[in-house]
Amino acid sequence: LYTIKFESTMVIQKMAQSIFIRHLSSRPIVQSNINFPKPLKLEAGKVYKWCTCGQSAKQPLCDGAHRGSGFVPLRFTAEKTETALMCRCKNTSNPPFCDMSHFKVLQGNMFKRAPKCDVPKDKPLVAARLPAYTPLTAGKTYMWCSCGASKNQPFCDNSHASSSMKPLSFTPEKTKPRWLCLCKQTKTPPYCDGTHLDVEIQIATEGKPLE
C-alpha cells in the first residue's frame, strides 16, 4: 500500500512538473523585485505547494493567487530535511528548485551598464552583483579580473596596475559557457560559487569595494 501511494505521489509530482514546463510557453509573471532564489528549510515527508504563476505573495510557495490564471501550483514532498534554494523567477527547468535561470532573466538588465570604478588598492571592487555567463574554449588561457576595476569584465584590462592585486590566469578543460564571478568575492575563482547572493553583496554599490 505504501509503495502504491508513493508511486502515485511521484506520478502526480511529475505531471505537475510537466504542466509547469508547458506553461513556460505562456510565461509566468516574473516579479523583478524577487527574481533571486530563496533558501527554504524543508522538512522530510512534508508536502509543499510551489507557486508556478509568479503572483503569490508568499514566494516561493503558493497562496492561491493563481486561481483563474490557468496555472496550478506544483505539489512536492521533501525527500529530506534540508535548506534548499527555491526558484522565484519561475523560469527554472528543475521546478521547484533553482537552476540559476534567474541569471539569464536578469543578465540583460544587470550587465549592459558599466559602472564607473575607482582604482582599487588592496580590496577588490564589486564589478557587478551577478556573475557573467561566459563562453570558454578548452585549452585557451584567460586572465580573470580579480580587482573588479576592469572595463572588460570578467577579464583583465590591466586596470589593476596601480594596486597590489593581480589577475588570475586559468585554462578551461572543456569548451562550454561558465558563470564567472563579477562580485569578486568567490571562494572558487574565477568561477561563481553563489557568494553574490549574500545580502551584503546584493546591497553593495557596483564599482565600489564592500564596506
PDB file of C-alpha atoms in Angstrom:
ATOM      1  CA  LEU A   1       0.000   0.000   0.000  1.00  0.00           C
ATOM      2  CA  TYR A   2       2.855   2.361   0.890  1.00  0.00           C
ATOM      3  CA  THR A   3       4.609   1.587  -2.398  1.00  0.00           C
ATOM      4  CA  ILE A   4       1.454   2.300  -4.408  1.00  0.00           C
ATOM      5  CA  LYS A   5       0.862   5.571  -2.533  1.00  0.00           C
ATOM      6  CA  PHE A   6       4.495   6.621  -3.002  1.00  0.00           C
ATOM      7  CA  GLU A   7       4.425   5.827  -6.727  1.00  0.00           C
ATOM      8  CA  SER A   8       1.134   7.724  -7.134  1.00  0.00           C
ATOM      9  CA  THR A   9       2.642  10.763  -5.401  1.00  0.00           C
ATOM     10  CA  MET A  10       5.664  10.640  -7.710  1.00  0.00           C
ATOM     11  CA  VAL A  11       3.398  10.390 -10.782  1.00  0.00           C
ATOM     12  CA  ILE A  12       1.371  13.423  -9.640  1.00  0.00           C
ATOM     13  CA  GLN A  13       4.568  15.402  -8.985  1.00  0.00           C
ATOM     14  CA  LYS A  14       5.958  14.546 -12.426  1.00  0.00           C
ATOM     15  CA  MET A  15       2.656  15.536 -14.049  1.00  0.00           C
ATOM     16  CA  ALA A  16       2.698  18.872 -12.227  1.00  0.00           C
ATOM     17  CA  GLN A  17       6.280  19.496 -13.354  1.00  0.00           C
ATOM     18  CA  SER A  18       5.275  18.682 -16.930  1.00  0.00           C
ATOM     19  CA  ILE A  19       2.310  21.074 -16.742  1.00  0.00           C
ATOM     20  CA  PHE A  20       4.566  23.820 -15.364  1.00  0.00           C
ATOM     21  CA  ILE A  21       7.161  23.371 -18.112  1.00  0.00           C
ATOM     22  CA  ARG A  22       4.432  23.558 -20.768  1.00  0.00           C
ATOM     23  CA  HIS A  23       3.142  26.745 -19.139  1.00  0.00           C
ATOM     24  CA  LEU A  24       6.537  28.362 -19.673  1.00  0.00           C
ATOM     25  CA  SER A  25       5.367  28.988 -23.244  1.00  0.00           C
ATOM     26  CA  SER A  26       2.771  31.411 -21.851  1.00  0.00           C
ATOM     27  CA  ARG A  27       5.390  32.862 -19.475  1.00  0.00           C
ATOM     28  CA  PRO A  28       4.528  33.252 -15.799  1.00  0.00           C
ATOM     29  CA  ILE A  29       4.755  36.710 -14.283  1.00  0.00           C
ATOM     30  CA  VAL A  30       8.413  37.329 -13.455  1.00  0.00           C
ATOM     31  CA  GLN A  31       8.482  39.590 -10.422  1.00  0.00           C
ATOM     32  CA  SER A  32      11.581  41.724 -10.962  1.00  0.00           C
ATOM     33  CA  ASN A  33      11.983  42.550  -7.290  1.00  0.00           C
ATOM     34  CA  ILE A  34      12.219  38.891  -6.252  1.00  0.00           C
ATOM     35  CA  ASN A  35      13.908  37.145  -9.153  1.00  0.00           C
ATOM     36  CA  PHE A  36      16.601  35.799  -6.856  1.00  0.00           C
ATOM     37  CA  PRO A  37      16.006  32.339  -5.376  1.00  0.00           C
ATOM     38  CA  LYS A  38      15.051  31.923  -1.725  1.00  0.00           C
ATOM     39  CA  PRO A  39      16.591  29.466   0.733  1.00  0.00           C
ATOM     40  CA  LEU A  40      13.737  27.490   2.262  1.00  0.00           C
ATOM     41  CA  LYS A  41      14.002  24.999   5.103  1.00  0.00           C
ATOM     42  CA  LEU A  42      12.250  21.785   4.062  1.00  0.00           C
ATOM     43  CA  GLU A  43      11.096  19.019   6.390  1.00  0.00           C
ATOM     44  CA  ALA A  44      11.384  15.421   5.213  1.00  0.00           C
ATOM     45  CA  GLY A  45       7.992  13.965   4.299  1.00  0.00           C
ATOM     46  CA  LYS A  46       6.180  17.311   4.350  1.00  0.00           C
ATOM     47  CA  VAL A  47       4.148  18.329   1.288  1.00  0.00           C
ATOM     48  CA  TYR A  48       4.664  21.814  -0.149  1.00  0.00           C
ATOM     49  CA  LYS A  49       2.940  23.778  -2.913  1.00  0.00           C
ATOM     50  CA  TRP A  50       5.358  25.775  -5.039  1.00  0.00           C
ATOM     51  CA  CYS A  51       3.963  28.795  -6.894  1.00  0.00           C
ATOM     52  CA  THR A  52       4.195  28.444 -10.684  1.00  0.00           C
ATOM     53  CA  CYS A  53       2.298  31.582 -11.727  1.00  0.00           C
ATOM     54  CA  GLY A  54       4.604  34.112 -10.067  1.00  0.00           C
ATOM     55  CA  GLN A  55       1.729  36.025  -8.470  1.00  0.00           C
ATOM     56  CA  SER A  56       1.862  34.582  -4.951  1.00  0.00           C
ATOM     57  CA  ALA A  57       2.697  36.987  -2.133  1.00  0.00           C
ATOM     58  CA  LYS A  58       4.196  34.062  -0.187  1.00  0.00           C
ATOM     59  CA  GLN A  59       7.002  33.301  -2.662  1.00  0.00           C
ATOM     60  CA  PRO A  60       8.223  30.740  -3.371  1.00  0.00           C
ATOM     61  CA  LEU A  61       5.109  28.968  -2.073  1.00  0.00           C
ATOM     62  CA  CYS A  62       1.549  29.203  -3.381  1.00  0.00           C
ATOM     63  CA  ASP A  63      -1.091  31.410  -1.723  1.00  0.00           C
ATOM     64  CA  GLY A  64      -3.913  30.690  -4.175  1.00  0.00           C
ATOM     65  CA  ALA A  65      -3.284  33.768  -6.344  1.00  0.00           C
ATOM     66  CA  HIS A  66      -3.197  31.550  -9.455  1.00  0.00           C
ATOM     67  CA  ARG A  67      -6.952  30.948  -9.427  1.00  0.00           C
ATOM     68  CA  GLY A  68      -8.410  31.674 -12.837  1.00  0.00           C
ATOM     69  CA  SER A  69      -4.998  32.036 -14.453  1.00  0.00           C
ATOM     70  CA  GLY A  70      -4.705  28.527 -15.863  1.00  0.00           C
ATOM     71  CA  PHE A  71      -1.662  27.789 -13.695  1.00  0.00           C
ATOM     72  CA  VAL A  72      -1.612  25.177 -10.951  1.00  0.00           C
ATOM     73  CA  PRO A  73       0.879  25.001  -8.078  1.00  0.00           C
ATOM     74  CA  LEU A  74       3.480  22.247  -8.051  1.00  0.00           C
ATOM     75  CA  ARG A  75       2.966  19.872  -5.145  1.00  0.00           C
ATOM     76  CA  PHE A  76       6.112  18.161  -3.964  1.00  0.00           C
ATOM     77  CA  THR A  77       7.192  16.158  -0.945  1.00  0.00           C
ATOM     78  CA  ALA A  78      10.572  16.946   0.576  1.00  0.00           C
ATOM     79  CA  GLU A  79      12.781  13.856   0.481  1.00  0.00           C
ATOM     80  CA  LYS A  80      14.942  15.025   3.376  1.00  0.00           C
ATOM     81  CA  THR A  81      15.224  17.790   5.932  1.00  0.00           C
ATOM     82  CA  GLU A  82      17.440  20.444   4.400  1.00  0.00           C
ATOM     83  CA  THR A  83      17.615  24.055   3.318  1.00  0.00           C
ATOM     84  CA  ALA A  84      17.045  24.161  -0.442  1.00  0.00           C
ATOM     85  CA  LEU A  85      17.359  27.045  -2.886  1.00  0.00           C
ATOM     86  CA  MET A  86      13.876  27.552  -4.310  1.00  0.00           C
ATOM     87  CA  CYS A  87      13.198  29.208  -7.664  1.00  0.00           C
ATOM     88  CA  ARG A  88      11.277  32.515  -7.634  1.00  0.00           C
ATOM     89  CA  CYS A  89      11.892  33.701 -11.212  1.00  0.00           C
ATOM     90  CA  LYS A  90       9.654  30.841 -12.472  1.00  0.00           C
ATOM     91  CA  ASN A  91      11.984  30.015 -15.362  1.00  0.00           C
ATOM     92  CA  THR A  92      13.706  27.005 -13.801  1.00  0.00           C
ATOM     93  CA  SER A  93      13.953  23.763 -15.748  1.00  0.00           C
ATOM     94  CA  ASN A  94      14.096  21.853 -12.462  1.00  0.00           C
ATOM     95  CA  PRO A  95      10.990  23.016 -10.572  1.00  0.00           C
ATOM     96  CA  PRO A  96      10.662  23.824  -7.735  1.00  0.00           C
ATOM     97  CA  PHE A  97      14.397  24.195  -7.278  1.00  0.00           C
ATOM     98  CA  CYS A  98      16.636  26.948  -8.618  1.00  0.00           C
ATOM     99  CA  ASP A  99      18.799  26.021 -11.616  1.00  0.00           C
ATOM    100  CA  MET A 100      20.314  29.523 -11.949  1.00  0.00           C
ATOM    101  CA  SER A 101      17.928  30.507 -14.779  1.00  0.00           C
ATOM    102  CA  HIS A 102      17.323  33.796 -12.952  1.00  0.00           C
ATOM    103  CA  PHE A 103      20.758  34.920 -14.120  1.00  0.00           C
ATOM    104  CA  LYS A 104      19.568  34.702 -17.723  1.00  0.00           C
ATOM    105  CA  VAL A 105      16.408  36.623 -16.812  1.00  0.00           C
ATOM    106  CA  LEU A 106      18.366  39.419 -15.161  1.00  0.00           C
ATOM    107  CA  GLN A 107      21.540  39.431 -17.200  1.00  0.00           C
ATOM    108  CA  GLY A 108      20.322  41.837 -19.863  1.00  0.00           C
ATOM    109  CA  ASN A 109      19.487  44.457 -17.244  1.00  0.00           C
ATOM    110  CA  MET A 110      22.462  43.925 -14.982  1.00  0.00           C
ATOM    111  CA  PHE A 111      25.384  43.742 -17.392  1.00  0.00           C
ATOM    112  CA  LYS A 112      24.671  46.380 -20.013  1.00  0.00           C
ATOM    113  CA  ARG A 113      25.673  49.162 -17.693  1.00  0.00           C
ATOM    114  CA  ALA A 114      29.345  49.680 -16.904  1.00  0.00           C
ATOM    115  CA  PRO A 115      29.627  51.373 -13.523  1.00  0.00           C
ATOM    116  CA  LYS A 116      32.340  53.915 -13.001  1.00  0.00           C
ATOM    117  CA  CYS A 117      35.058  52.223 -10.989  1.00  0.00           C
ATOM    118  CA  ASP A 118      37.679  53.585  -8.664  1.00  0.00           C
ATOM    119  CA  VAL A 119      41.143  52.110  -8.957  1.00  0.00           C
ATOM    120  CA  PRO A 120      41.363  49.552  -6.137  1.00  0.00           C
ATOM    121  CA  LYS A 121      44.274  49.447  -3.704  1.00  0.00           C
ATOM    122  CA  ASP A 122      44.199  46.111  -1.912  1.00  0.00           C
ATOM    123  CA  LYS A 123      40.475  45.328  -1.745  1.00  0.00           C
ATOM    124  CA  PRO A 124      38.516  44.204  -4.828  1.00  0.00           C
ATOM    125  CA  LEU A 125      35.624  46.236  -6.179  1.00  0.00           C
ATOM    126  CA  VAL A 126      32.209  44.708  -6.736  1.00  0.00           C
ATOM    127  CA  ALA A 127      32.125  44.862 -10.539  1.00  0.00           C
ATOM    128  CA  ALA A 128      28.531  43.567 -10.607  1.00  0.00           C
ATOM    129  CA  ARG A 129      26.110  41.808  -8.293  1.00  0.00           C
ATOM    130  CA  LEU A 130      25.581  38.917 -10.709  1.00  0.00           C
ATOM    131  CA  PRO A 131      28.050  36.614 -12.478  1.00  0.00           C
ATOM    132  CA  ALA A 132      28.679  36.683 -16.225  1.00  0.00           C
ATOM    133  CA  TYR A 133      27.631  33.695 -18.366  1.00  0.00           C
ATOM    134  CA  THR A 134      30.760  33.462 -20.496  1.00  0.00           C
ATOM    135  CA  PRO A 135      31.628  31.108 -23.409  1.00  0.00           C
ATOM    136  CA  LEU A 136      35.019  29.490 -22.776  1.00  0.00           C
ATOM    137  CA  THR A 137      37.240  27.486 -25.125  1.00  0.00           C
ATOM    138  CA  ALA A 138      39.130  24.409 -23.949  1.00  0.00           C
ATOM    139  CA  GLY A 139      42.893  24.884 -23.847  1.00  0.00           C
ATOM    140  CA  LYS A 140      42.714  28.669 -24.159  1.00  0.00           C
ATOM    141  CA  THR A 141      44.245  30.734 -21.365  1.00  0.00           C
ATOM    142  CA  TYR A 142      42.208  33.595 -19.923  1.00  0.00           C
ATOM    143  CA  MET A 143      43.054  36.342 -17.453  1.00  0.00           C
ATOM    144  CA  TRP A 144      40.227  36.828 -14.954  1.00  0.00           C
ATOM    145  CA  CYS A 145      39.978  40.264 -13.362  1.00  0.00           C
ATOM    146  CA  SER A 146      40.394  39.951  -9.591  1.00  0.00           C
ATOM    147  CA  CYS A 147      40.406  43.666  -8.749  1.00  0.00           C
ATOM    148  CA  GLY A 148      36.965  44.469 -10.134  1.00  0.00           C
ATOM    149  CA  ALA A 149      38.062  47.625 -11.968  1.00  0.00           C
ATOM    150  CA  SER A 150      38.383  46.199 -15.482  1.00  0.00           C
ATOM    151  CA  LYS A 151      36.081  47.658 -18.148  1.00  0.00           C
ATOM    152  CA  ASN A 152      36.295  44.306 -19.928  1.00  0.00           C
ATOM    153  CA  GLN A 153      34.624  42.156 -17.272  1.00  0.00           C
ATOM    154  CA  PRO A 154      35.064  39.408 -16.386  1.00  0.00           C
ATOM    155  CA  PHE A 155      38.530  39.643 -17.899  1.00  0.00           C
ATOM    156  CA  CYS A 156      41.538  41.797 -17.067  1.00  0.00           C
ATOM    157  CA  ASP A 157      42.362  45.039 -18.903  1.00  0.00           C
ATOM    158  CA  ASN A 158      45.320  45.977 -16.674  1.00  0.00           C
ATOM    159  CA  SER A 159      43.302  48.370 -14.503  1.00  0.00           C
ATOM    160  CA  HIS A 160      44.977  46.674 -11.544  1.00  0.00           C
ATOM    161  CA  ALA A 161      48.372  48.155 -12.461  1.00  0.00           C
ATOM    162  CA  SER A 162      48.432  50.618  -9.552  1.00  0.00           C
ATOM    163  CA  SER A 163      47.197  48.063  -6.985  1.00  0.00           C
ATOM    164  CA  SER A 164      48.682  45.019  -5.284  1.00  0.00           C
ATOM    165  CA  MET A 165      46.139  42.709  -6.920  1.00  0.00           C
ATOM    166  CA  LYS A 166      46.899  40.573  -9.943  1.00  0.00           C
ATOM    167  CA  PRO A 167      44.651  38.861 -12.483  1.00  0.00           C
ATOM    168  CA  LEU A 168      44.068  35.121 -12.260  1.00  0.00           C
ATOM    169  CA  SER A 169      45.276  33.059 -15.197  1.00  0.00           C
ATOM    170  CA  PHE A 170      43.158  29.970 -15.940  1.00  0.00           C
ATOM    171  CA  THR A 171      42.749  27.462 -18.758  1.00  0.00           C
ATOM    172  CA  PRO A 172      39.403  25.626 -19.006  1.00  0.00           C
ATOM    173  CA  GLU A 173      39.421  21.912 -19.734  1.00  0.00           C
ATOM    174  CA  LYS A 174      36.155  21.937 -21.690  1.00  0.00           C
ATOM    175  CA  THR A 175      34.581  24.188 -24.308  1.00  0.00           C
ATOM    176  CA  LYS A 176      31.368  25.441 -22.739  1.00  0.00           C
ATOM    177  CA  PRO A 177      29.874  28.545 -21.124  1.00  0.00           C
ATOM    178  CA  ARG A 178      30.549  29.047 -17.420  1.00  0.00           C
ATOM    179  CA  TRP A 179      29.381  31.526 -14.816  1.00  0.00           C
ATOM    180  CA  LEU A 180      32.365  33.743 -13.999  1.00  0.00           C
ATOM    181  CA  CYS A 181      32.361  35.761 -10.792  1.00  0.00           C
ATOM    182  CA  LEU A 182      31.852  39.519 -11.026  1.00  0.00           C
ATOM    183  CA  CYS A 183      31.321  40.314  -7.352  1.00  0.00           C
ATOM    184  CA  LYS A 184      34.980  39.292  -6.816  1.00  0.00           C
ATOM    185  CA  GLN A 185      34.150  37.569  -3.533  1.00  0.00           C
ATOM    186  CA  THR A 186      34.009  33.975  -4.795  1.00  0.00           C
ATOM    187  CA  LYS A 187      35.993  31.318  -2.974  1.00  0.00           C
ATOM    188  CA  THR A 188      36.425  29.364  -6.205  1.00  0.00           C
ATOM    189  CA  PRO A 189      37.872  31.966  -8.614  1.00  0.00           C
ATOM    190  CA  PRO A 190      37.275  32.588 -11.438  1.00  0.00           C
ATOM    191  CA  TYR A 191      34.008  30.681 -11.158  1.00  0.00           C
ATOM    192  CA  CYS A 192      30.894  31.823  -9.339  1.00  0.00           C
ATOM    193  CA  ASP A 193      30.142  29.967  -6.099  1.00  0.00           C
ATOM    194  CA  GLY A 194      26.931  31.804  -5.238  1.00  0.00           C
ATOM    195  CA  THR A 195      28.554  34.248  -2.808  1.00  0.00           C
ATOM    196  CA  HIS A 196      26.844  37.122  -4.675  1.00  0.00           C
ATOM    197  CA  LEU A 197      23.568  36.000  -3.111  1.00  0.00           C
ATOM    198  CA  ASP A 198      24.779  37.222   0.287  1.00  0.00           C
ATOM    199  CA  VAL A 199      22.838  40.249   1.472  1.00  0.00           C
ATOM    200  CA  GLU A 200      25.947  42.417   1.845  1.00  0.00           C
ATOM    201  CA  ILE A 201      26.731  41.956  -1.844  1.00  0.00           C
ATOM    202  CA  GLN A 202      23.166  42.426  -3.064  1.00  0.00           C
ATOM    203  CA  ILE A 203      23.032  45.830  -1.365  1.00  0.00           C
ATOM    204  CA  ALA A 204      26.583  46.781  -2.325  1.00  0.00           C
ATOM    205  CA  THR A 205      27.364  49.610  -4.728  1.00  0.00           C
ATOM    206  CA  GLU A 206      28.793  48.367  -8.019  1.00  0.00           C
ATOM    207  CA  GLY A 207      32.216  49.809  -8.723  1.00  0.00           C
ATOM    208  CA  LYS A 208      32.966  50.123  -5.006  1.00  0.00           C
ATOM    209  CA  PRO A 209      34.587  47.703  -2.503  1.00  0.00           C
ATOM    210  CA  LEU A 210      32.487  46.016   0.159  1.00  0.00           C
ATOM    211  CA  GLU A 211      32.220  48.181   3.235  1.00  0.00           C
TER     212      GLU A 211
END
